[in-house]
Coordinates of C-alpha atoms and ligand atoms in Angstrom, one line a residue:
M1 CA 0.1 0.2 0.3
R2 CA 1.2 3.1 -0.6
T3 CA 2.3 5.8 2.1
T4 CA -0.2 8.4 0.9
T5 CA -2.8 6.1 1.3
V6 CA -1.9 5.2 5.1
L7 CA -1.7 8.8 5.7
R8 CA -5.1 9.2 4.4
V9 CA -6.5 6.6 6.6
L10 CA -4.8 7.7 9.3
L11 CA -6.0 11.3 9.2
S12 CA -9.5 10.0 8.7
I13 CA -10.9 13.1 7.0
Q14 CA -13.5 13.3 4.4
D15 CA -12.7 14.6 1.0
L16 CA -9.3 15.2 1.6
V17 CA -6.5 14.0 -0.7
V18 CA -3.0 13.0 0.6
R19 CA -0.2 14.1 -2.0
N20 CA 2.6 13.7 -0.3
F21 CA 4.5 14.0 2.8
Q22 CA 8.3 15.0 4.7
F23 CA 9.7 14.7 7.8
E24 CA 10.8 18.0 9.5
A25 CA 12.5 18.7 12.7
T26 CA 9.4 19.6 14.3
G27 CA 7.3 16.6 13.0
L28 CA 5.7 15.5 10.1
L29 CA 4.3 17.6 7.6
V30 CA 1.4 16.2 4.9
D31 CA 0.8 17.4 1.9
V32 CA -3.0 17.8 1.3
A33 CA -5.7 19.2 -0.9
P34 CA -9.4 18.9 -1.0
G35 CA -11.2 16.7 -2.9
W36 CA -12.8 18.9 -5.3
Q37 CA -10.9 20.5 -7.9
I38 CA -12.5 24.0 -8.4
A39 CA -12.1 26.2 -5.5
R40 CA -15.5 26.8 -3.5
C41 CA -16.1 30.0 -1.1
G42 CA -14.9 30.0 2.3
E43 CA -17.9 32.2 3.6
C44 CA -20.6 30.7 1.5
G45 CA -19.6 27.5 -1.0
T46 CA -20.4 28.7 -4.3
R47 CA -17.4 27.4 -6.8
C48 CA -15.0 30.1 -7.9
R49 CA -13.2 29.5 -11.1
A50 CA -11.3 32.9 -11.2
V51 CA -8.5 32.3 -8.8
H52 CA -6.7 35.3 -7.7
D53 CA -3.7 33.4 -6.0
A54 CA -2.0 30.8 -4.0
R55 CA 0.0 31.0 -0.4
E56 CA 1.1 27.8 1.3
R57 CA -0.8 27.4 5.1
R58 CA -0.4 24.8 7.9
W59 CA -2.9 23.3 9.9
R60 CA -2.1 21.3 13.3
H61 CA -3.8 17.9 13.5
H62 CA -3.7 15.6 16.1
D63 CA -0.1 14.3 16.9
L64 CA 0.8 11.0 15.3
A65 CA 3.1 8.6 17.4
G66 CA 4.2 11.1 19.4
M67 CA 5.1 13.4 16.4
T68 CA 3.9 17.0 15.8
L69 CA 1.8 17.1 12.6
Y70 CA 0.8 19.7 10.0
L71 CA -1.1 19.6 6.9
R72 CA 0.3 22.1 4.4
Y73 CA -2.0 23.3 1.3
R74 CA -1.6 26.2 -1.0
I75 CA -4.6 27.5 0.1
R76 CA -6.7 29.9 -2.9
R77 CA -8.2 33.1 -3.0
A78 CA -11.0 33.4 -5.5
D79 CA -13.4 36.1 -6.9
C80 CA -16.5 34.5 -5.4
P81 CA -19.4 35.4 -7.9
S82 CA -22.0 35.3 -4.8
C83 CA -20.1 37.3 -2.3
K84 CA -18.9 39.6 -5.2
T85 CA -15.3 39.7 -3.7
V86 CA -12.5 38.0 -3.4
K87 CA -12.4 35.2 -0.9
T88 CA -10.0 32.7 0.7
E89 CA -11.3 28.6 -0.2
K90 CA -12.8 26.7 1.8
V91 CA -11.1 23.8 3.1
P92 CA -12.8 20.1 4.3
W93 CA -10.2 19.6 7.3
A94 CA -10.6 23.4 9.1
A95 CA -12.7 26.0 10.1
N96 CA -12.3 29.6 8.0
G97 CA -9.4 31.5 9.2
A98 CA -8.2 28.6 12.0
N99 CA -4.9 27.2 12.3
F100 CA -6.2 24.0 13.7
T101 CA -8.1 21.1 12.1
Y102 CA -11.9 20.6 13.2
D103 CA -10.7 17.4 14.7
F104 CA -7.7 19.2 17.0
E105 CA -10.2 21.6 18.0
E106 CA -13.0 19.4 19.2
R107 CA -10.8 17.4 20.8
V108 CA -9.2 20.6 22.8
A109 CA -13.2 21.7 23.6
F110 CA -13.7 18.0 25.0
L111 CA -10.8 18.5 27.3
A112 CA -11.5 21.7 28.2
Q113 CA -15.0 20.6 29.3
Q114 CA -13.0 18.0 31.7
S115 CA -10.1 18.9 32.9
S116 CA -7.9 22.0 33.7
K117 CA -6.7 24.5 31.1
T118 CA -3.0 23.7 32.1
A119 CA -3.8 20.1 31.2
V120 CA -5.5 20.5 28.1
A121 CA -2.7 22.9 27.0
T122 CA -0.1 20.5 27.9
L123 CA -1.6 17.3 26.6
Q124 CA -2.3 19.2 23.3
R125 CA 1.1 21.1 23.2
T126 CA -0.3 24.0 22.7
A127 CA -0.5 27.6 24.5
W128 CA -3.2 28.7 27.1
R129 CA -4.3 31.5 24.6
T130 CA -4.8 29.0 21.9
V131 CA -7.2 27.2 23.9
G132 CA -9.4 29.9 24.7
M133 CA -9.1 30.8 21.1
I134 CA -10.3 27.1 20.2
I135 CA -13.0 27.2 22.9
R136 CA -14.7 30.4 21.5
R137 CA -14.6 28.8 17.9
V138 CA -16.2 25.5 18.5
V139 CA -18.9 27.0 20.8
A140 CA -19.6 29.6 18.3
R141 CA -20.0 26.9 15.6
S142 CA -21.9 24.6 17.7
L143 CA -24.6 27.8 18.4
E144 CA -24.6 28.5 15.0
T145 CA -25.5 25.0 14.0
G146 CA -27.7 24.3 17.0
G147 CA -31.0 26.0 16.1
D148 CA -32.4 29.2 18.0
R149 CA -31.8 28.6 21.9
L150 CA -34.4 31.4 22.6
D151 CA -37.0 29.9 20.9
D152 CA -39.8 28.1 23.1
L153 CA -38.8 29.4 26.4
R154 CA -41.3 29.6 29.1
F155 CA -39.7 29.1 32.3
I156 CA -36.2 30.9 32.8
G157 CA -34.0 32.3 35.3
V158 CA -31.9 34.9 35.4
D159 CA -28.5 34.8 37.4
E160 CA -25.5 36.8 37.7
L161 CA -21.9 35.2 37.9
S162 CA -18.6 37.0 39.1
Y163 CA -15.0 36.6 37.7
R164 CA -12.0 38.7 38.1
R165 CA -12.2 38.5 41.9
H166 CA -15.6 39.4 42.2
H167 CA -14.6 42.9 40.1
E168 CA -16.6 42.0 37.2
Y169 CA -20.0 40.2 36.3
V170 CA -22.0 38.3 33.7
T171 CA -25.7 38.3 33.3
V172 CA -26.8 34.5 32.2
I173 CA -30.4 33.1 31.4
V174 CA -31.1 29.6 32.0
D175 CA -33.8 27.4 30.5
H176 CA -35.2 25.8 33.3
E177 CA -37.2 23.1 31.3
R178 CA -34.1 22.2 29.3
S179 CA -31.6 23.0 32.1
R180 CA -29.1 24.9 29.8
I181 CA -27.5 28.4 29.5
V182 CA -29.1 30.0 26.6
W183 CA -28.0 33.6 26.7
A184 CA -25.2 35.5 28.6
S185 CA -23.6 38.8 28.5
K186 CA -21.1 41.1 30.3
G187 CA -22.3 43.1 33.3
K188 CA -25.6 42.9 35.2
S189 CA -27.6 46.1 34.8
A190 CA -31.1 46.6 33.6
A191 CA -29.6 47.6 30.6
T192 CA -27.8 44.3 30.3
L193 CA -31.2 42.2 30.6
K194 CA -32.7 44.7 28.6
R195 CA -30.4 43.2 25.9
F196 CA -31.9 39.8 26.3
F197 CA -35.0 41.0 26.3
D198 CA -34.4 42.6 22.9
D199 CA -33.0 39.4 21.5
L200 CA -36.0 37.7 22.2
G201 CA -38.5 40.2 20.9
P202 CA -41.6 40.9 21.5
E203 CA -43.4 38.0 20.3
R204 CA -41.0 35.2 22.4
C205 CA -41.2 37.7 25.4
E206 CA -45.4 37.0 25.6
K207 CA -44.6 33.3 25.9
L208 CA -42.9 33.5 28.8
E209 CA -44.7 32.4 31.8
A210 CA -42.5 33.0 34.6
V211 CA -39.1 34.4 35.5
T212 CA -37.1 33.5 38.6
L213 CA -34.2 36.1 39.9
D214 CA -33.0 37.5 42.7
L215 CA -34.2 40.8 44.7
S216 CA -31.8 43.3 42.4
A217 CA -34.0 46.2 41.5
A218 CA -31.9 46.5 38.1
Y219 CA -33.3 42.9 37.2
I220 CA -36.8 43.4 38.5
K221 CA -37.3 46.5 36.5
A222 CA -35.9 44.9 33.2
V223 CA -38.0 42.0 33.6
S224 CA -41.5 43.9 34.7
E225 CA -40.7 46.1 31.6
A226 CA -40.3 43.6 29.1
T227 CA -42.9 40.6 30.4
P228 CA -45.1 42.1 32.3
E229 CA -47.4 39.2 32.2
A230 CA -44.7 36.5 33.5
K231 CA -44.6 35.6 37.1
L232 CA -41.7 37.0 39.1
I233 CA -40.2 34.1 41.2
F234 CA -37.7 35.2 43.8
D235 CA -35.2 32.7 44.1
R236 CA -35.6 31.0 47.5
F237 CA -31.9 30.8 48.0
H238 CA -31.1 34.6 47.3
V239 CA -34.1 34.8 50.0
Q240 CA -32.2 32.7 52.3
R241 CA -29.0 34.6 51.9
L242 CA -30.7 37.9 52.8
A243 CA -31.2 36.5 56.3
Q244 CA -28.1 34.4 56.2
D245 CA -25.8 37.9 56.0
A246 CA -28.7 39.7 58.3
L247 CA -27.5 37.0 60.9
D248 CA -23.8 37.5 60.2
D249 CA -23.9 40.9 60.5
T250 CA -25.7 40.9 63.6
R251 CA -23.1 38.5 65.1
R252 CA -20.0 40.8 63.7
D253 CA -21.9 43.9 65.9
E254 CA -22.2 41.4 68.9
V255 CA -18.4 40.8 68.6
R256 CA -17.9 44.6 68.6
E257 CA -19.6 45.1 71.3
A258 CA -18.3 42.6 73.2
V259 CA -16.1 43.4 76.8
T260 CA -13.8 40.6 77.3
K261 CA -11.5 39.1 74.9
D262 CA -13.0 35.5 75.7
Q263 CA -16.3 37.0 74.5
K264 CA -15.0 38.0 71.5
K265 CA -13.2 35.1 70.4
A266 CA -16.1 32.6 71.2
L267 CA -18.6 34.8 68.9
K268 CA -16.2 34.8 66.3
S269 CA -16.0 31.2 66.5
M270 CA -19.2 30.8 66.1
R271 CA -19.4 32.1 62.6
W272 CA -19.3 28.7 60.8
K273 CA -21.9 27.4 63.0
L274 CA -24.3 29.8 62.5
Q275 CA -23.8 29.4 58.7
K276 CA -24.2 25.5 58.7
S277 CA -27.7 24.1 57.5
A278 CA -29.5 22.4 60.2
W279 CA -28.8 19.1 58.8
N280 CA -25.2 19.4 58.6
L281 CA -24.9 20.3 62.9
T282 CA -23.2 18.3 65.0
D283 CA -24.0 17.2 68.4
A284 CA -21.3 19.6 69.6
D285 CA -22.8 22.6 67.3
I286 CA -26.3 22.2 68.4
Q287 CA -25.1 22.4 72.0
D288 CA -23.2 25.5 71.5
L289 CA -26.4 27.2 69.6
E290 CA -28.8 26.6 72.3
E291 CA -26.1 28.0 74.9
L292 CA -26.4 31.0 72.7
E293 CA -29.7 31.4 74.3
R294 CA -28.2 32.4 77.9
V295 CA -24.9 33.7 76.2
N296 CA -25.8 36.3 73.6
Y297 CA -29.4 36.6 72.9
P298 CA -29.4 38.6 69.7
I299 CA -27.4 36.4 67.9
F300 CA -29.3 33.3 69.4
R301 CA -33.0 35.3 68.0
A302 CA -31.1 36.2 64.9
H303 CA -30.3 32.8 64.5
M304 CA -33.9 31.3 65.2
L305 CA -35.4 33.9 62.3
K306 CA -33.0 32.8 59.7
E307 CA -34.3 29.0 60.8
S308 CA -37.7 29.8 60.5
L309 CA -37.4 31.2 56.9
V310 CA -36.0 28.6 55.8
S311 CA -38.9 26.5 57.2
I312 CA -41.3 29.1 55.6
L313 CA -39.9 28.0 52.1
D314 CA -40.0 24.5 52.6
G315 CA -43.8 24.5 53.3
R316 CA -45.8 23.3 50.6
Q317 CA -49.5 24.9 51.4
I318 CA -49.5 28.8 49.8
N319 CA -52.0 29.5 52.6
V320 CA -49.9 28.5 55.2
A321 CA -46.7 30.3 53.9
R322 CA -48.5 33.4 53.6
R323 CA -49.9 33.3 57.3
R324 CA -46.1 32.5 58.3
L325 CA -44.6 34.4 56.5
K326 CA -46.4 37.8 57.5
N327 CA -46.0 36.6 61.0
W328 CA -42.1 36.2 60.7
I329 CA -42.3 39.9 59.3
A330 CA -43.8 41.0 62.2
D331 CA -41.5 39.2 64.3
A332 CA -38.5 40.4 62.9
R333 CA -39.6 43.9 62.9
S334 CA -40.4 43.7 66.8
S335 CA -36.7 41.6 67.3
S336 CA -35.0 45.1 67.5
L337 CA -32.0 43.3 65.1
V338 CA -32.0 46.0 63.0
H339 CA -30.7 44.0 60.3
F340 CA -33.2 41.6 60.1
A341 CA -35.9 44.9 60.0
R342 CA -34.3 45.6 57.2
V343 CA -34.9 41.8 55.5
A344 CA -38.4 41.9 56.7
A345 CA -39.6 45.3 54.9
T346 CA -37.4 43.9 51.6
I347 CA -39.5 40.5 51.8
E348 CA -42.7 42.5 52.8
K349 CA -42.0 44.9 49.6
H350 CA -42.0 41.6 46.9
L351 CA -44.1 39.2 48.9
D352 CA -46.0 37.7 46.4
G353 CA -42.9 36.8 44.4
V354 CA -41.3 35.6 47.3
L355 CA -44.4 33.2 48.1
E356 CA -44.4 32.2 44.3
Y357 CA -41.8 30.0 44.9
V358 CA -43.7 27.4 47.6
S359 CA -46.3 27.0 44.7
S360 CA -44.2 26.9 41.8
R361 CA -41.1 25.7 43.6
L362 CA -39.0 27.1 40.5
S363 CA -36.2 28.6 41.6
N364 CA -32.5 29.2 40.2
G365 CA -31.4 25.9 42.0
R366 CA -30.4 24.6 38.7
T367 CA -28.6 27.6 37.9
E368 CA -26.7 27.8 41.2
G369 CA -26.3 24.4 40.4
L370 CA -24.8 25.6 37.2
N371 CA -23.0 28.5 39.2
G372 CA -21.2 25.6 41.0
K373 CA -19.8 23.9 37.9
I374 CA -18.6 27.2 36.7
R375 CA -16.9 28.1 40.2
T376 CA -15.2 24.4 39.3
I377 CA -14.1 25.9 35.8
T378 CA -12.7 29.2 37.6
R379 CA -10.9 27.3 39.8
R380 CA -9.3 25.0 37.6
S381 CA -7.3 28.1 36.9
F382 CA -9.0 28.9 33.6
G383 CA -8.5 32.6 34.9
F384 CA -10.8 34.4 33.0
H385 CA -9.8 38.1 32.0
S386 CA -12.3 38.9 29.3
A387 CA -16.0 38.2 29.5
S388 CA -15.9 36.4 26.2
A389 CA -13.5 33.7 27.2
L390 CA -15.9 33.3 30.2
I391 CA -18.9 33.2 28.0
A392 CA -17.6 30.7 25.8
M393 CA -16.6 28.2 28.7
I394 CA -20.2 29.1 30.4
F395 CA -21.7 27.7 27.2
L396 CA -19.2 24.9 26.4
C397 CA -19.7 23.2 30.0
C398 CA -23.3 24.6 31.1
G399 CA -25.0 25.2 27.3
G400 CA -25.3 21.5 26.3
V401 CA -22.5 22.3 23.2
H402 CA -22.1 19.3 22.2
V403 CA -18.6 18.3 20.9
T404 CA -16.9 14.7 19.6
P405 CA -13.4 13.9 20.7
A406 CA -12.5 11.2 19.0
H407 CA -12.0 10.6 15.4
S408 CA -15.2 8.5 13.7
A409 CA -13.9 5.2 12.4
P410 CA -11.3 5.4 10.0
S411 CA -12.9 6.9 6.1
G412 CA -12.0 3.4 4.7
F413 CA -9.3 2.3 1.7
H414 CA -12.0 4.1 -1.0
Ligands
ZN501 ZN1 -19.0 33.2 -1.4

């Protein structure tokens, strides 16, 4: 069998002809060409007979037996009768303008879904920056071909994600029914979210039945303006966090007020116990929390308020929950805990949206799950410096983007 035939089978790329090959200091160089004669426009695919010029280019493909492998081809530029301008021709092995084959890029994207950027870069022997660029291209290709993600949305969640040590934000929209991210953009203002509703358009906005969101005034404004018919459901975890933060603020006040060093130290050490969920407490924790009633009544009271709010939101009966939540607001107000009086005012203002969770059970829980996934991504040291890199990664890992890492079966000896 001829070596060029062996190489064609090994490369396993459709519509590719192997002309020649040579070994270089850097690895193996394979001269290839498209399986068609007449150049095709890289933009629109139209056949272009009027060739302008040709220039040698190389594309990185999967390593072969540990050797770096490049495809080499004199790529043509031709007058495209459809685009009415000079275009670089289409090649069957790589995207327009890419320096890597489709197979190489798909593998990088697959690895990036699974492991750290360092692992991807080392394994694929490529630069970090390159990994980011490839991810962006693979995601863009997938979003182009995957149909319009903004169609048929009924239940969505709005959430914000921080990056660059909480200095920058990205707003993401989740489709609750399909459990995937459908839209993301830099920023967390009303204007950011308005851009999403503009992309959605009035017809699709009308189909929205419910939107889960946090209690941010900017988001509330944008959602109410764009889709006044949809129900607002305030995310229970964000509501709980208000109480958790109020509890922590109360504890901090008490540390400041404490007289002796020992008292201060004891109250400081309570921080983590106060943050734990009830089911996560050890016997010793429970004992400490019970002691609080005697040791520091304000913190004890704050903790009870936080726990009772959680229990109200756990409830399933809307009428019961409404009555209990109103009592809770009255309790919080009369507790003389300033931080809880503030939370009570916020909850009262948004009472219906907070209770909507009890009847619908919809929350950003899924989004929060995705948030966890994104935090993992960030921890994997992808070190996002730009919103577009983070957004590409969000779509890659949480947008249901499908990548095929391996070769299909060898394309045979035809
Ligand atoms: Zn064209």
